[in-house]
mmCIF file of C-alpha atoms in Angstrom:
data_model
loop_
_atom_site.group_PDB
_atom_site.id
_atom_site.type_symbol
_atom_site.label_atom_id
_atom_site.label_comp_id
_atom_site.label_asym_id
_atom_site.label_seq_id
_atom_site.Cartn_x
_atom_site.Cartn_y
_atom_site.Cartn_z
ATOM 1 C CA GLN A 1 50.907 7.876 7.395
ATOM 2 C CA VAL A 2 49.380 6.434 4.255
ATOM 3 C CA GLN A 3 46.932 3.590 4.758
ATOM 4 C CA LEU A 4 45.631 1.278 2.055
ATOM 5 C CA GLN A 5 42.121 -0.123 1.650
ATOM 6 C CA GLU A 6 41.167 -2.680 -0.977
ATOM 7 C CA SER A 7 37.712 -3.172 -2.419
ATOM 8 C CA GLY A 8 36.045 -4.901 -5.333
ATOM 9 C CA GLY A 9 36.488 -8.530 -4.427
ATOM 10 C CA GLY A 10 33.706 -11.064 -4.710
ATOM 11 C CA LEU A 11 32.535 -14.275 -6.285
ATOM 12 C CA VAL A 12 32.717 -14.579 -10.059
ATOM 13 C CA GLN A 13 32.335 -17.498 -12.421
ATOM 14 C CA ALA A 14 35.304 -18.815 -14.341
ATOM 15 C CA GLY A 15 35.960 -16.658 -17.379
ATOM 16 C CA GLY A 16 34.501 -13.591 -15.736
ATOM 17 C CA SER A 17 36.086 -10.311 -14.678
ATOM 18 C CA LEU A 18 36.586 -8.271 -11.541
ATOM 19 C CA ARG A 19 38.212 -4.935 -10.879
ATOM 20 C CA LEU A 20 39.968 -4.466 -7.563
ATOM 21 C CA SER A 21 40.623 -1.001 -6.190
ATOM 22 C CA CYS A 22 43.146 0.149 -3.648
ATOM 23 C CA ALA A 23 42.625 3.563 -2.105
ATOM 24 C CA ALA A 24 45.383 5.344 -0.238
ATOM 25 C CA SER A 25 44.251 7.520 2.644
ATOM 26 C CA GLY A 26 46.241 9.823 4.858
ATOM 27 C CA GLY A 27 47.958 11.461 1.943
ATOM 28 C CA THR A 28 48.825 11.014 -1.709
ATOM 29 C CA PHE A 29 51.208 8.165 -2.298
ATOM 30 C CA SER A 30 54.481 9.140 -3.954
ATOM 31 C CA GLY A 31 56.770 6.272 -3.142
ATOM 32 C CA VAL A 32 58.650 3.700 -5.200
ATOM 33 C CA ALA A 33 55.902 1.319 -6.220
ATOM 34 C CA MET A 34 52.503 -0.121 -5.490
ATOM 35 C CA GLY A 35 51.675 -3.732 -6.013
ATOM 36 C CA TRP A 36 49.152 -6.496 -5.713
ATOM 37 C CA PHE A 37 49.784 -9.796 -3.968
ATOM 38 C CA ARG A 38 47.539 -12.745 -3.230
ATOM 39 C CA GLN A 39 47.374 -15.609 -0.800
ATOM 40 C CA ALA A 40 45.377 -18.742 -1.463
ATOM 41 C CA PRO A 41 44.344 -21.108 1.348
ATOM 42 C CA GLY A 42 47.288 -23.165 2.504
ATOM 43 C CA LYS A 43 49.740 -21.311 0.300
ATOM 44 C CA GLU A 44 52.248 -18.527 0.780
ATOM 45 C CA ARG A 45 51.542 -15.017 -0.343
ATOM 46 C CA GLU A 46 52.677 -14.435 -3.902
ATOM 47 C CA PHE A 47 53.345 -11.484 -6.143
ATOM 48 C CA VAL A 48 50.685 -10.683 -8.733
ATOM 49 C CA ALA A 49 51.458 -7.302 -10.290
ATOM 50 C CA SER A 50 53.112 -3.972 -9.585
ATOM 51 C CA MET A 51 53.587 -0.486 -10.935
ATOM 52 C CA ARG A 52 56.602 1.772 -10.475
ATOM 53 C CA TRP A 53 55.302 5.142 -9.353
ATOM 54 C CA ALA A 54 57.843 7.087 -11.386
ATOM 55 C CA GLY A 55 57.339 6.248 -15.014
ATOM 56 C CA GLY A 56 54.505 3.794 -14.542
ATOM 57 C CA SER A 57 56.344 0.622 -15.562
ATOM 58 C CA THR A 58 54.302 -2.460 -14.815
ATOM 59 C CA TYR A 59 55.268 -6.007 -13.909
ATOM 60 C CA TYR A 60 53.225 -9.185 -13.778
ATOM 61 C CA ALA A 61 53.530 -12.707 -12.519
ATOM 62 C CA ASP A 62 53.581 -15.240 -15.336
ATOM 63 C CA ALA A 63 50.343 -16.767 -14.038
ATOM 64 C CA VAL A 64 48.382 -13.568 -14.690
ATOM 65 C CA LYS A 65 50.235 -12.029 -17.608
ATOM 66 C CA GLY A 66 47.832 -11.182 -20.408
ATOM 67 C CA ARG A 67 44.785 -11.470 -18.150
ATOM 68 C CA PHE A 68 45.392 -8.896 -15.394
ATOM 69 C CA THR A 69 46.174 -5.195 -15.781
ATOM 70 C CA VAL A 70 47.432 -2.838 -13.069
ATOM 71 C CA SER A 71 46.757 0.886 -13.360
ATOM 72 C CA ARG A 72 46.387 4.010 -11.245
ATOM 73 C CA ASN A 73 44.400 7.194 -11.311
ATOM 74 C CA LYS A 74 45.912 10.549 -12.255
ATOM 75 C CA VAL A 75 45.638 11.941 -8.752
ATOM 76 C CA GLY A 76 47.889 9.195 -7.526
ATOM 77 C CA ASN A 77 45.830 8.002 -4.614
ATOM 78 C CA SER A 78 44.345 4.834 -6.080
ATOM 79 C CA VAL A 79 45.639 1.787 -7.888
ATOM 80 C CA TYR A 80 43.536 -0.808 -9.657
ATOM 81 C CA LEU A 81 43.790 -4.420 -10.740
ATOM 82 C CA GLN A 82 41.593 -5.377 -13.675
ATOM 83 C CA MET A 83 41.248 -9.143 -13.712
ATOM 84 C CA ASN A 84 39.865 -10.830 -16.817
ATOM 85 C CA SER A 85 39.430 -14.466 -17.817
ATOM 86 C CA LEU A 86 39.438 -15.473 -14.182
ATOM 87 C CA LYS A 87 40.253 -19.066 -13.279
ATOM 88 C CA PRO A 88 39.557 -21.135 -10.157
ATOM 89 C CA GLU A 89 43.272 -20.966 -9.350
ATOM 90 C CA ASP A 90 42.926 -17.180 -9.023
ATOM 91 C CA THR A 91 40.896 -17.722 -5.867
ATOM 92 C CA ALA A 92 42.723 -15.963 -3.037
ATOM 93 C CA VAL A 93 42.770 -12.988 -0.727
ATOM 94 C CA TYR A 94 44.235 -10.114 -2.711
ATOM 95 C CA TYR A 95 46.355 -7.513 -0.959
ATOM 96 C CA CYS A 96 47.439 -4.080 -2.045
ATOM 97 C CA ALA A 97 50.896 -2.982 -0.925
ATOM 98 C CA ALA A 98 53.098 0.074 -1.207
ATOM 99 C CA GLN A 99 56.830 0.601 -1.091
ATOM 100 C CA ARG A 100 57.689 4.015 0.299
ATOM 101 C CA GLN A 101 60.724 6.052 -0.650
ATOM 102 C CA GLY A 102 63.764 4.656 1.118
ATOM 103 C CA ALA A 103 62.139 1.308 1.830
ATOM 104 C CA THR A 104 63.752 -1.841 0.447
ATOM 105 C CA LYS A 105 60.507 -3.763 0.263
ATOM 106 C CA TYR A 106 56.768 -3.223 0.372
ATOM 107 C CA ASP A 107 56.158 -1.739 3.803
ATOM 108 C CA ILE A 108 52.491 -0.701 3.806
ATOM 109 C CA TRP A 109 49.779 -3.327 3.381
ATOM 110 C CA GLY A 110 46.031 -3.282 3.074
ATOM 111 C CA GLN A 111 43.687 -5.679 4.836
ATOM 112 C CA GLY A 112 42.922 -7.705 1.733
ATOM 113 C CA THR A 113 39.839 -8.534 -0.297
ATOM 114 C CA GLN A 114 38.560 -12.016 -1.126
ATOM 115 C CA VAL A 115 38.255 -13.165 -4.719
ATOM 116 C CA THR A 116 36.525 -16.497 -5.300
ATOM 117 C CA VAL A 117 36.269 -18.263 -8.644
ATOM 118 C CA PRO A 118 34.391 -21.549 -8.216
ATOM 119 C CA SER A 119 35.583 -24.565 -10.150
#
């Protein structure tokens, strides 16, 4: 079964950039979509960005549109989140998730990686 592992989180000053990576192990992912979510302290987990695996269409939350970019490698076993112009409100644990074929929602989740943007 495919497992997901995020990396690339850290502390960055406001206005800076980070690139998160999500590596799929246990096989090459070929499902419906892969996405990024985040959860800030005291808040519910929220959608950030996603990519449809067939065709590569991308979707973004309004809060990150124009600043974040989701992409994948050609092999199909990694997805990335390039985050630019970071703001303190972007501080959260970021999770990678995958929706397998036949699933109605994201059904594989990584452990998360912390992103901190001090105010």
